[in-house]
Coordinates of C-alpha atoms in Angstrom, one line a residue:
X3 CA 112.8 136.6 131.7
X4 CA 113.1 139.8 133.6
X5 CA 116.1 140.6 135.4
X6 CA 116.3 141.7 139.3
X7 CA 116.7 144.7 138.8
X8 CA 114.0 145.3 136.3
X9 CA 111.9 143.7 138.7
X10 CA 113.0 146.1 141.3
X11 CA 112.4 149.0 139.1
X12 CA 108.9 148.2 138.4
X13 CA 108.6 148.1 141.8
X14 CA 109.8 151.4 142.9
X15 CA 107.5 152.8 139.8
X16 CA 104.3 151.2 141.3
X17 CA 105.3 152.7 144.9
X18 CA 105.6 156.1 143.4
X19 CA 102.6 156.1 141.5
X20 CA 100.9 154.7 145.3
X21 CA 102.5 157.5 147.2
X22 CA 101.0 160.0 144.2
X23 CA 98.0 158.5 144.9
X24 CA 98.0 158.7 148.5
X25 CA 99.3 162.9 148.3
X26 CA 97.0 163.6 145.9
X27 CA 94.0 162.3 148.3
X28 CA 96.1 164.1 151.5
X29 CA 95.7 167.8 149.1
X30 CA 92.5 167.0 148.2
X31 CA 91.0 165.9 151.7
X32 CA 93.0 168.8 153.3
X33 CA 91.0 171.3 150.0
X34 CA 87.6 169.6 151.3
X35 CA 88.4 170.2 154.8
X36 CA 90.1 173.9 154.3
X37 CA 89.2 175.6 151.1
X38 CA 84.9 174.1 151.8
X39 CA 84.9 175.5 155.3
X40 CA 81.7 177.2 155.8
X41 CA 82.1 181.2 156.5
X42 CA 78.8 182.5 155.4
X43 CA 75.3 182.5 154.3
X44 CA 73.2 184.1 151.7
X45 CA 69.6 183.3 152.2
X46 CA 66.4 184.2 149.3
X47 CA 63.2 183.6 148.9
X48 CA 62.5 183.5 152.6
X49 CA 59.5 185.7 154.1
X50 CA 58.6 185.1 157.5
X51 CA 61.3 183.3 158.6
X52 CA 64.3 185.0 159.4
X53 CA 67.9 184.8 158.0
X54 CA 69.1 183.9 161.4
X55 CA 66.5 181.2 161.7
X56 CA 67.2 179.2 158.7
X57 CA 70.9 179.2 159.1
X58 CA 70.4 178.6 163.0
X59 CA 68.5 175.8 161.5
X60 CA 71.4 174.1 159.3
X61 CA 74.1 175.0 161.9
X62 CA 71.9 172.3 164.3
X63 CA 74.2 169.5 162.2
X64 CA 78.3 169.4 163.2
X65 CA 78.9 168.6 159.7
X66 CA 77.7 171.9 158.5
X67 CA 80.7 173.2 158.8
X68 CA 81.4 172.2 155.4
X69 CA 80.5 173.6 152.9
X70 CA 80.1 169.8 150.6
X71 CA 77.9 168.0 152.9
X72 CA 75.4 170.8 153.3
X73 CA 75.2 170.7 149.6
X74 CA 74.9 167.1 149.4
X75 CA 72.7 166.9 152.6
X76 CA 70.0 168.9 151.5
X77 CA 69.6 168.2 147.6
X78 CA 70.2 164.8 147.4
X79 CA 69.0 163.2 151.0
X80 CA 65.5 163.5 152.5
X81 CA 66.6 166.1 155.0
X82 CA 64.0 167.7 157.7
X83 CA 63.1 171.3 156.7
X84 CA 61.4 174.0 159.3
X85 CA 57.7 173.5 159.5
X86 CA 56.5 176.5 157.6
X87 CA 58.6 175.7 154.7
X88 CA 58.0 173.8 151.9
X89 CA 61.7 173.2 150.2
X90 CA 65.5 174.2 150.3
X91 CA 67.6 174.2 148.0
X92 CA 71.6 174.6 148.6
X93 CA 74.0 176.1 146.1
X94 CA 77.6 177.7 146.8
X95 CA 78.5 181.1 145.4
X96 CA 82.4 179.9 146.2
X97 CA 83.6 177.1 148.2
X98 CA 83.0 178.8 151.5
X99 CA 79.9 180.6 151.0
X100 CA 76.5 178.5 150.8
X101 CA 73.3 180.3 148.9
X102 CA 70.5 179.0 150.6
X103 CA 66.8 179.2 148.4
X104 CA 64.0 178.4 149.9
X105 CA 60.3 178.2 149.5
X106 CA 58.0 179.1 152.4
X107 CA 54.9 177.1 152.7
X108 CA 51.4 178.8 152.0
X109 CA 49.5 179.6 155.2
X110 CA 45.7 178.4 155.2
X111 CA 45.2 180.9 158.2
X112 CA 46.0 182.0 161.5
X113 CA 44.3 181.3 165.5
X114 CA 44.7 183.5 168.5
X115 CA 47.2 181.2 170.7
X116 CA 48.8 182.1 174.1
X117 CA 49.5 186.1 173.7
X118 CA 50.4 185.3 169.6
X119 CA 49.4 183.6 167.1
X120 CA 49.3 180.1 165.0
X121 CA 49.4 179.8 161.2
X122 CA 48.5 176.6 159.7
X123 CA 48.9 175.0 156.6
X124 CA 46.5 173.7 153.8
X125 CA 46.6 170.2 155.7
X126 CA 45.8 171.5 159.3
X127 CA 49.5 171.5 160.3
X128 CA 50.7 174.1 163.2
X129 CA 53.5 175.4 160.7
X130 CA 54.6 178.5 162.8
X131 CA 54.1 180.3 166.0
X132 CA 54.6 184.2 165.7
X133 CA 53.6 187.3 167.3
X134 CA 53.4 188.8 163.6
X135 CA 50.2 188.8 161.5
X136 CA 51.6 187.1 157.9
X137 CA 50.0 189.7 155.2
X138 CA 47.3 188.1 153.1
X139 CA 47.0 184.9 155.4
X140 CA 43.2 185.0 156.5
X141 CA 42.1 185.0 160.6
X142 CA 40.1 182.4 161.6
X143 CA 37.6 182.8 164.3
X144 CA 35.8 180.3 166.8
X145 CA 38.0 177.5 165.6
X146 CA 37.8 174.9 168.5
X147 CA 41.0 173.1 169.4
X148 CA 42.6 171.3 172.4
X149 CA 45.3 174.2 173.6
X150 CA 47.2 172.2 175.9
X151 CA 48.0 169.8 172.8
X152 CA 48.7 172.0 170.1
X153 CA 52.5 171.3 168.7
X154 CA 54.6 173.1 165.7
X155 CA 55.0 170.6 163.1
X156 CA 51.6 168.7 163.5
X157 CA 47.7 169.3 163.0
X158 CA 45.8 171.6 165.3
X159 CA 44.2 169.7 167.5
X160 CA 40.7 170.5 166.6
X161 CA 37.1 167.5 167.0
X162 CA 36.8 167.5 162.6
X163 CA 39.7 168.2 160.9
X164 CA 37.9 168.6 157.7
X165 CA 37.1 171.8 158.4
X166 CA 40.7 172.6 156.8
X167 CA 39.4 171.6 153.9
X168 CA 36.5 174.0 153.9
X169 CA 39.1 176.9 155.0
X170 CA 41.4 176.2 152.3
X171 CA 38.6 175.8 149.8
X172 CA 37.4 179.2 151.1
X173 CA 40.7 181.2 150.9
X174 CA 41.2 180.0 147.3
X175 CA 38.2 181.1 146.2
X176 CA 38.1 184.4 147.7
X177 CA 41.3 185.2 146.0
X178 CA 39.9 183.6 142.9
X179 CA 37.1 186.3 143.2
X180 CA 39.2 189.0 144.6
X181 CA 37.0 189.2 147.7
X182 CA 38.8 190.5 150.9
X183 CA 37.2 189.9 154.3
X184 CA 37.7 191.2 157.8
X185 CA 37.5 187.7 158.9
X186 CA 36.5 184.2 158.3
X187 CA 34.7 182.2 161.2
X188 CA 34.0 178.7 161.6
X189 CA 31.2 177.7 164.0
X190 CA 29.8 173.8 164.0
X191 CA 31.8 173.0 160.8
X192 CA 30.3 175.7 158.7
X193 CA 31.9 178.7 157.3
X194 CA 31.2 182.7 158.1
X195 CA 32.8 185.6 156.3
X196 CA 32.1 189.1 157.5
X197 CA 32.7 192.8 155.4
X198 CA 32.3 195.0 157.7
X199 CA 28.9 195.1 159.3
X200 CA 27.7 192.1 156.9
X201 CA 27.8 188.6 157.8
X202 CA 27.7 186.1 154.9
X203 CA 26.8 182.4 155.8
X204 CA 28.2 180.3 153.7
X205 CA 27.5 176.6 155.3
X206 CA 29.6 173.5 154.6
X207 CA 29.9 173.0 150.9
X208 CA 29.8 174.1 147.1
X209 CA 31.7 177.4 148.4
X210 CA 32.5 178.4 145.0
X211 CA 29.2 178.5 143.4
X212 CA 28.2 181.0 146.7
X213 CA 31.3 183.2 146.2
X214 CA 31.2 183.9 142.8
X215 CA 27.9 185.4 144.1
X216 CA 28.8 188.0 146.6
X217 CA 30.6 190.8 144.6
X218 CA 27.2 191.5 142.8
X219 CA 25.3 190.7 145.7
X220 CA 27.0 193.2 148.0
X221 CA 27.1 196.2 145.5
X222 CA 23.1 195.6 145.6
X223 CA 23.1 195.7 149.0
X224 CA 25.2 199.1 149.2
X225 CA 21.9 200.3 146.9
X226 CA 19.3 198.9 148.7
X227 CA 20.5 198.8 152.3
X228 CA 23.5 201.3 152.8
X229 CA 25.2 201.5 155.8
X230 CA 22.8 198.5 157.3
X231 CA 24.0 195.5 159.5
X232 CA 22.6 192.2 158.7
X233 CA 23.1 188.6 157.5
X234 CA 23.1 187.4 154.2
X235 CA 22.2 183.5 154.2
X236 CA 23.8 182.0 151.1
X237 CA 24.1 178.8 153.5
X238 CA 21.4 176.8 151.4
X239 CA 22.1 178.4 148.2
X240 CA 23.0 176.3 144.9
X241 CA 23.0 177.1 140.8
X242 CA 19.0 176.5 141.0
X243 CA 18.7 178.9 143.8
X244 CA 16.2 181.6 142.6
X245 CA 16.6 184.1 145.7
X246 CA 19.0 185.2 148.0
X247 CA 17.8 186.5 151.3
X248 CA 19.5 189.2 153.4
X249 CA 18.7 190.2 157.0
X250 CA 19.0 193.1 158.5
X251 CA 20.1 193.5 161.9
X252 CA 17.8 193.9 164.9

């Protein structure tokens, strides 16, 4: 049997290795605290929103003032992001300095709104409100909506949302064609594109088919009818179409 004052020796060893314990979690809470105290920002990636913006943006949160649970917040929770912006990721460069990437969403195109304007995403959602044009987002004219509802961070308020849908499919295929308008209008749910003093009706489907058409189309027209005004109704026009009629003006 063990004696007293063994017993009272393995006592005072578990107590030490408890009070270890405990300092060791005292230094490392105070190095979590101390040494992971935010002091800075780096921010990439970022286009139209502004440095101060996104870190004005994490800075909302009283914990941000550590450098660990901004980490932790926003690559391993569900955390809200800006509107415009499509994901951010947190990494430090030291303890006290957080490297912010982040990935701006793709506008579907911009309204007039209020003395500015509103860009909208590829679902209809008002994603930012600016009084700068975004370069290479299309403008969108005559698109209806409520004005005294419209919200950042949800749709435009407009009768048929699924004219987004016809935007979107648009803007990719003008891209996919290289084809650069002044403008894109919507009237009724159909689509309108205009170069210069030519109006192309494009109607309310199979936009790709009728795209892929217009480079040709308007080099022919430069032949034929240079410097003319008119309308060129690809509205009704499909794979088995056989002619294309243009318009001129007046």
């Amino acid at each position: 049997m063990k004696s007293k004052k063994q017993k009272k020796n393995k006592k005072r060893r578990v107590w030490r290795v408890v009070l270890l314990i405990i300092a060791a979690l005292i230094v490392l809470a105070a190095a979590v605290v101390f040494l992971f105290r935010t002091k800075t920002f780096e921010v990439e990636g970022n286009s139209y929103y502004g440095e101060n913006t996104i870190t004005s943006w994490i800075k909302r949160d009283g914990f941000s003032v550590n450098t660990l649970y901004i980490l932790a917040k926003y690559n391993l929770t569900d955390a809200d992001l800006p509107s415009g912006m499509e994901s951010m990721h947190i990494s430090l460069k030291n303890p006290w300095t957080v490297r912010v990437t982040v990935k701006e969403k793709e506008m579907a195109g911009y309204v007039d709104y209020d003395d500015g304007y509103l860009f909208f995403d590829r679902n209809g959602t008002v994603a930012l409100r600016t009084q700068k044009i975004l370069e290479g987002t299309p403008y969108i004219e005559g698109l209806a909506f409520d004005a005294g509802k419209v919200k950042v961070g949800e749709k435009l308020p407009v009768e048929d949302d699924s004219i987004f849908d016809k935007i979107v499919e648009v803007s990719k295929n003008l891209k996919k064609y290289s084809l650069a308008p002044d403008r894109i209008s919507c009237t009724d749910g159909s689509v309108q594109i205009y170069f210069g003093i030519v109006e192309v009706l494009l109607g309310d489907r199979d936009y790709e088919v009728k795209l892929q058409q217009i480079p040709p189309i308007l080099e022919k027209l430069a032949e034929l009818y240079p410097e003319t005004a008119g309308t060129l109704h690809l509205e009704n026009y499909n794979a088995d179409s056989d002619n294309i009629r243009f318009v001129p003006a007046g």
